[in-house]
Coordinates of C-alpha atoms in Angstrom, one line a residue:
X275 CA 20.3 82.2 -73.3
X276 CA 22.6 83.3 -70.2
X277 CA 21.4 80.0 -68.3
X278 CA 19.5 77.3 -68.2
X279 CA 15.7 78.2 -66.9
X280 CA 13.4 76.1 -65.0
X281 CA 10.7 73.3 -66.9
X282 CA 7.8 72.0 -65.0
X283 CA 6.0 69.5 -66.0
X284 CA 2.9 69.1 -64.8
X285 CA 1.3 65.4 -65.8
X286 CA -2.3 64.5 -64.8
X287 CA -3.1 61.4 -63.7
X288 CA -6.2 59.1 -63.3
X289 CA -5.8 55.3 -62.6
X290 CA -2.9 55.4 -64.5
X291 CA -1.1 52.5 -62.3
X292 CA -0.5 50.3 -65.3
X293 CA 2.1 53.0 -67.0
X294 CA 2.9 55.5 -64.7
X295 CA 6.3 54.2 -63.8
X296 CA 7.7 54.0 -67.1
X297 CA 6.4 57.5 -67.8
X298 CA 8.1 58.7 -64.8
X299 CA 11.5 56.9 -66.6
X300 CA 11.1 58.5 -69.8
X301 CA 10.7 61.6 -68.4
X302 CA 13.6 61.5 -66.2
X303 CA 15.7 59.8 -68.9
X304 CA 14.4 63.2 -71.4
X305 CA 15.4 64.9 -68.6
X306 CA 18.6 64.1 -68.3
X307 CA 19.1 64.8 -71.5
X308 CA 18.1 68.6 -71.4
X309 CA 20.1 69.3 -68.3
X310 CA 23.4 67.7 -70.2
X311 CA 22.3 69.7 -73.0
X312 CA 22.0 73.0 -71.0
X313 CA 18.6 73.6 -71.3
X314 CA 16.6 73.2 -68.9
X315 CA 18.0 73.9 -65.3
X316 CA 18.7 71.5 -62.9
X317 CA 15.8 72.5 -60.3
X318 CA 13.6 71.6 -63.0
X319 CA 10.9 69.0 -62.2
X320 CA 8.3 66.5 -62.8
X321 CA 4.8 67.1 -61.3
X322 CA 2.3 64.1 -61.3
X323 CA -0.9 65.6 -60.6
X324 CA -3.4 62.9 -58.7
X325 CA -7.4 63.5 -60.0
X326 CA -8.7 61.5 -57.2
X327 CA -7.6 57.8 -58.7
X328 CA -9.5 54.7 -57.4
X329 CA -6.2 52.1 -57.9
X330 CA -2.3 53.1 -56.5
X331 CA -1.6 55.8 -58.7
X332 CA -1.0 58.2 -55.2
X333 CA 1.0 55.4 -54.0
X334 CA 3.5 55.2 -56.9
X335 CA 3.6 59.2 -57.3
X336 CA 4.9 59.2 -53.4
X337 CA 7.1 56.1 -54.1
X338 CA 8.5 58.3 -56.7
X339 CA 9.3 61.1 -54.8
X340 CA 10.7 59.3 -52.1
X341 CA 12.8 57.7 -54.5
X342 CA 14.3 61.1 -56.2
X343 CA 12.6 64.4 -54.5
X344 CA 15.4 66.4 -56.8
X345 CA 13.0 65.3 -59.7
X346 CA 9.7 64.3 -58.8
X347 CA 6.7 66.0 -57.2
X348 CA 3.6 65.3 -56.6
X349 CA -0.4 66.8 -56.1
X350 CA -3.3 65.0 -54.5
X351 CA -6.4 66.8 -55.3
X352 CA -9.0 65.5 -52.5
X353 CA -11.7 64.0 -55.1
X354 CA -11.5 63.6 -58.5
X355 CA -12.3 67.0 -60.1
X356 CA -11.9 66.4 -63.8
X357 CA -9.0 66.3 -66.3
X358 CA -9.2 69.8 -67.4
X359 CA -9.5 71.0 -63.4
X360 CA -6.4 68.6 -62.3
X361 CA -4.0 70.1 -65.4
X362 CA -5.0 73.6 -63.7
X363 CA -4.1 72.7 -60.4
X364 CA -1.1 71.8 -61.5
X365 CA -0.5 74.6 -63.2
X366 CA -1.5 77.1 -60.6
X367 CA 0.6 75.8 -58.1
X368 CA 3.6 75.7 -60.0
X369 CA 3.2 79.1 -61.8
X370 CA 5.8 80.9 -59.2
X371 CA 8.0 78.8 -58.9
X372 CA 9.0 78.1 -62.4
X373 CA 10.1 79.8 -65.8
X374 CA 8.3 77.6 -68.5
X375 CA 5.8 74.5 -68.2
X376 CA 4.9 71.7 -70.2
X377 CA 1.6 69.8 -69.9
X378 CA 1.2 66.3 -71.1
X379 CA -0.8 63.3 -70.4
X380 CA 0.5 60.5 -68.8
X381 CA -0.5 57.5 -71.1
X382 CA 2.8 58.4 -73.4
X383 CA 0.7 59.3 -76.4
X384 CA 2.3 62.2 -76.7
X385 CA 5.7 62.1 -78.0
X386 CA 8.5 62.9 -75.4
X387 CA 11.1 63.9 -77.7
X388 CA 9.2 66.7 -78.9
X389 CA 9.8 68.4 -75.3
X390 CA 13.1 69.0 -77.4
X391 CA 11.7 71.1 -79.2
X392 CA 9.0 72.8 -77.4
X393 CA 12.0 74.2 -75.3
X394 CA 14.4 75.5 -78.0
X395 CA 11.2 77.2 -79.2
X396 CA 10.8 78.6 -75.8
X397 CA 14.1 80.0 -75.8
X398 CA 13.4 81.9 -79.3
X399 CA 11.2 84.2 -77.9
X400 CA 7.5 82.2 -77.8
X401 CA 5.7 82.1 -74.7
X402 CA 3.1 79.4 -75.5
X403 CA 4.2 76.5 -77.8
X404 CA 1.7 74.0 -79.2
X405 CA 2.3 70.0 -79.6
X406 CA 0.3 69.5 -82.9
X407 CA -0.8 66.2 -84.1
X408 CA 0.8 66.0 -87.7
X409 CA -1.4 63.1 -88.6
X410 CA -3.9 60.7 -87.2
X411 CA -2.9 57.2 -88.9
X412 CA -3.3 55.5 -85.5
X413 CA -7.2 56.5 -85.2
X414 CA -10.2 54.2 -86.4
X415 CA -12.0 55.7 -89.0
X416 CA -15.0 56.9 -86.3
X417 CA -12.2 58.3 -83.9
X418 CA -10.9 60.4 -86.8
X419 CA -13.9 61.4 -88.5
X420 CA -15.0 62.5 -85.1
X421 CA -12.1 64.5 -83.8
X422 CA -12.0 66.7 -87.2
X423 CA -15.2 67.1 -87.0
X424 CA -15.4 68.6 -83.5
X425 CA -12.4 71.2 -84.6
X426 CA -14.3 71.8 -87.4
X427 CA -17.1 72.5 -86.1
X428 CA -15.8 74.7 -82.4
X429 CA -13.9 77.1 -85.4
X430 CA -17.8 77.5 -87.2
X431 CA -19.2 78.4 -84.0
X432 CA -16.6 80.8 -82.9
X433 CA -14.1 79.5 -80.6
X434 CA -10.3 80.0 -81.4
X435 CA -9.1 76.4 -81.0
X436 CA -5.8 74.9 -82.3
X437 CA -6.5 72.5 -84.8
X438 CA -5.4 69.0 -84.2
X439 CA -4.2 70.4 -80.7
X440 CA -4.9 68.7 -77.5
X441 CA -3.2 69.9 -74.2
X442 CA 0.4 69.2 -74.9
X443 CA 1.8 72.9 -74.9
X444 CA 4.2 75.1 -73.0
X445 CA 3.8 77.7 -71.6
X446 CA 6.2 80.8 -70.0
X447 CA 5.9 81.8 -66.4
X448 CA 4.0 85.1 -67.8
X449 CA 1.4 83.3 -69.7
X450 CA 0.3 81.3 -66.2
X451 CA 0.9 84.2 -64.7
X452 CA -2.5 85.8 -67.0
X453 CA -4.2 82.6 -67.0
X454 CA -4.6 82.7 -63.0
X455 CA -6.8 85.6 -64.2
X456 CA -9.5 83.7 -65.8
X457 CA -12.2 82.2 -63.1
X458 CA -14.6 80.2 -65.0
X459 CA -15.6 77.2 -63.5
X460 CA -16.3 75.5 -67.0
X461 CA -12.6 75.1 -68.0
X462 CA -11.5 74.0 -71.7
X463 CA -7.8 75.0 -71.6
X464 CA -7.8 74.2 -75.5
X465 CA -9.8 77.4 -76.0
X466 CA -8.7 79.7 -73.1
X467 CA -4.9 79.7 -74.0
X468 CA -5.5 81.1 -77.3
X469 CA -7.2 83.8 -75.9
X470 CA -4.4 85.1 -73.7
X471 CA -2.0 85.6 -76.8
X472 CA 1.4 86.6 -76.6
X473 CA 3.8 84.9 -79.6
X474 CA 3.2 81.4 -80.1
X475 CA 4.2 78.9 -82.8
X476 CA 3.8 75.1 -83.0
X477 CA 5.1 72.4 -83.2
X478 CA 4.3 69.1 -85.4
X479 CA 4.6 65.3 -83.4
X480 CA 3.6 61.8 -84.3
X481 CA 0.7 60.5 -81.6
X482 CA 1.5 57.1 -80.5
X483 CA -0.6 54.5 -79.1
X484 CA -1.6 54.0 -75.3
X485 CA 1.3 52.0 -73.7
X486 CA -1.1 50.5 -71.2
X487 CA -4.2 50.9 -68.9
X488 CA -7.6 52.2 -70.7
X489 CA -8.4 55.8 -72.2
X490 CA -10.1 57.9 -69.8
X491 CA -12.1 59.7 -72.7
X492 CA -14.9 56.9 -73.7
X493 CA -17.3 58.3 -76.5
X494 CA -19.5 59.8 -73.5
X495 CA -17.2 62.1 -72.3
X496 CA -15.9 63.2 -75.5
X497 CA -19.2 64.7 -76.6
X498 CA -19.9 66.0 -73.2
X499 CA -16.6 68.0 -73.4
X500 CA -17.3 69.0 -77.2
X501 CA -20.3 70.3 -75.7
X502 CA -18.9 72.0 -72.9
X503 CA -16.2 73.4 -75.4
X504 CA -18.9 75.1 -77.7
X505 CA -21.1 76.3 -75.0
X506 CA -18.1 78.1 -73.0
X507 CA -16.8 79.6 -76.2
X508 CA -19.4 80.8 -78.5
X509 CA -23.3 82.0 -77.7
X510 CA -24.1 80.8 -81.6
X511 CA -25.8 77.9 -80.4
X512 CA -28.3 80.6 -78.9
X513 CA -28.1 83.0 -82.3
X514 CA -29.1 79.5 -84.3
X515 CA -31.9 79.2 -82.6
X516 CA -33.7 82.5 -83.8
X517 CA -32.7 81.1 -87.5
X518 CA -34.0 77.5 -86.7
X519 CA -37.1 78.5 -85.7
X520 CA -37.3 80.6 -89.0
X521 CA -36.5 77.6 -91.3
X522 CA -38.9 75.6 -89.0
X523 CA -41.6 77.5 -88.9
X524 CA -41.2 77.8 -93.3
X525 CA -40.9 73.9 -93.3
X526 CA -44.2 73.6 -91.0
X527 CA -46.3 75.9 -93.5
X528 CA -45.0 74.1 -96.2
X529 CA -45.9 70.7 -93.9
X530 CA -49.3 71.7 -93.4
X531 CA -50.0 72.3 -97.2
X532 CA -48.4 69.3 -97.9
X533 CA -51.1 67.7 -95.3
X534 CA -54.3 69.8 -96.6
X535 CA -53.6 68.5 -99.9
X536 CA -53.5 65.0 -99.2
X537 CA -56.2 65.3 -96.6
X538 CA -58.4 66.2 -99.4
X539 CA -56.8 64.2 -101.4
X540 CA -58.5 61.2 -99.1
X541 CA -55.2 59.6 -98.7
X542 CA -55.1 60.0 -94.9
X543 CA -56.6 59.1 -91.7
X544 CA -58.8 61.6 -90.0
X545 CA -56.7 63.8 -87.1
X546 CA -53.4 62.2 -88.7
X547 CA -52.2 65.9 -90.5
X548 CA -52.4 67.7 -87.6
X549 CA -51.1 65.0 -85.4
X550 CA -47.8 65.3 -87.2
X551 CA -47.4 68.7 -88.2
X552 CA -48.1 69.8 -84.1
X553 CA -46.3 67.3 -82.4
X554 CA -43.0 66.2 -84.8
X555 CA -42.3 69.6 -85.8
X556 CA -43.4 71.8 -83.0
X557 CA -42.4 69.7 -80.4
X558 CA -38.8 68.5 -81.9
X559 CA -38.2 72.1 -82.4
X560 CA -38.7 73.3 -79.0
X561 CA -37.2 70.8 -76.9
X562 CA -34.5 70.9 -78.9
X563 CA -34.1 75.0 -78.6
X564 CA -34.9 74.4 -74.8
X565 CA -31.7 71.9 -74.4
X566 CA -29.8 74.6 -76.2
X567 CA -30.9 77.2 -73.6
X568 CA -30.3 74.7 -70.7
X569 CA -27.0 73.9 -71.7
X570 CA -25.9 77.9 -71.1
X571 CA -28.0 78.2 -68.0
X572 CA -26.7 75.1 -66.4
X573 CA -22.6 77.1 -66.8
X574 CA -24.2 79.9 -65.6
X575 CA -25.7 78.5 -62.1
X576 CA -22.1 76.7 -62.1
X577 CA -20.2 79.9 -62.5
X578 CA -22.7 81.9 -60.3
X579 CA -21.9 79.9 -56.9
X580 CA -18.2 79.8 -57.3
X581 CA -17.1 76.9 -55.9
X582 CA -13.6 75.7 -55.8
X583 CA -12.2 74.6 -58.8
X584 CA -10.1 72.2 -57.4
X585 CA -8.5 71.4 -53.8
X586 CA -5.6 70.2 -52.8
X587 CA -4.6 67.9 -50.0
X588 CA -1.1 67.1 -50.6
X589 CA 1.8 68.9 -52.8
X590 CA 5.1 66.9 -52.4
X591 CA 8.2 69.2 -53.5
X592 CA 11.5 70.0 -52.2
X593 CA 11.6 73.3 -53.4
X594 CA 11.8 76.0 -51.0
X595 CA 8.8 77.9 -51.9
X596 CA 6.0 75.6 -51.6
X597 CA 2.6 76.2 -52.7
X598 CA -1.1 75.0 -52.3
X599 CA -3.9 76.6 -54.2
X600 CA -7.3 75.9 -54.1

């Protein structure tokens, strides 16, 4: 290492009022740290990115670059456009005008000292370094069972995921560099760094619990982005189907034996056999094969009109070359 490189972090934010300011403290505090240390230089910054937040979260990200424009910058995307959208903002606006960036959340659940690490591993040669839950003590019993699950289940269908791995990485100037090159609108980062490849390693942190404020991932949205997870990265969902309706059909023979034999049996109501076998089977077969097809039509009308990912109505930074991408 001949000197110091630049580290951006880029830190989306949703009504985070509650903890954003000591956040922006332990980051500048970490920061400090790295620059005394020599490694990280000392046009390095912190980027809050703002997804369109209802309470003062814009208000405190300007207050903070007012404060200490040498460390703290700041994007306004002009609605909320998601959490995957707003960490690719970030990112795309940054991607020039520094060597290697970190993504975090802003609810301190990630472990700041392991930025410690992510940049000495940096330095050894990788280009994409991945924070890596080492254990999950912290989560209820549902939260847990559900998360494995989920990477469980995205590596059965296909998709290349990092196990245990959220989207607390870094990543070199060249990796954003490629990722700028993929123009899906259906965005899960978790599966879509993987693919770009380059040498990678991870490393292993201790999740902690949300300082303050409320998670922004309730149980709705956390199976709507499994979903969206599967769906962008494997078409064996659709492949399933032909088997489903194999196994199906087999089970709704054997069904209608089944109901012959206790029709004649007498132990039935006249119409009730066929009633079942047509409608429960039949039915719960195809509307469940037609969700399945809906869900990978609906990303392809999305991706079809290309609209804009994101847009951005305010990028505070004293660098000299400043950015806005849309």
């Amino acid at each position: 290492m001949n000197q110091p490189e630049i580290l951006y972090m880029v830190v989306p934010c949703y009504n985070e009022q509650e903890v954003l300011r000591e956040t922006a403290e332990q980051l500048k505090n970490k920061y400090s740290a790295l620059m005394s240390e020599g490694l990280i230089s000392r046009e390095s910054r912190i980027v809050f990115v703002n997804d369109g937040s209802k309470d003062q979260t814009w208000g405190i990200i300007k207050e903070l670059h007012e404060k200490a424009p040498e460390l703290y910058s700041g994007i306004d995307l002009a609605h909320n456009s998601g959490h995957q959208n707003a960490v690719l903002a970030g990112l795309m606006t940054v991607k020039d005008i520094c060597d290697m960036c970190i993504t975090m959340d802003a609810d301190l659940q990630d472990d700041v000292n392991t930025i410690d690490e992510m940049v000495k591993k940096y330095y050894e040669g990788n280009q994409v370094v991945y924070g890596v839950r080492s254990a999950r003590d912290t989560d209820t019993f549902f939260k847990k069972f559900t998360a494995e699950s989920f990477y469980k289940f995205m590596k059965l269908m296909g998709a290349d995921v990092v196990y245990n791995h959220a989207d607390f990485r870094l990543m070199s100037r060249r990796v954003l560099q490629e990722l700028a090159n993929f123009k899906e609108v259906n965005l899960f980062l978790r599966g879509m760094v993987p693919l770009i490849g380059f040498q990678n390693c991870k490393v292993y942190y201790e999740r902690h619990e949300r300082l303050a404020g409320e998670s922004k991932y309730p149980l709705k949205k956390m199976l709507a982005f499994a979903v969206n997870g599967i769906t962008s990265f494997s078409t064996k969902p659709l492949k399933l189907i032909t088997t489903l309706g194999f196994v199906m059909s087999v089970a709704s023979i054997l069904a209608f034996i089944w109901a012959f034999i206790a029709k004649i049996g007498g132990f039935t109501e006249h119409g009730w056999s066929s009633t079942m076998c047509s409608i429960w089977l039949i039915g719960g077969l195809q509307l469940f094969c037609l969700g399945i097809i809906g869900e990978y039509i609906g990303k392809i009308y999305a991706e079809v009109k290309q609209r804009p990912r994101y847009i951005i109505a305010e990028f505070l930074n004293d660098a000299e070359n400043k950015q806005e991408k849309n």
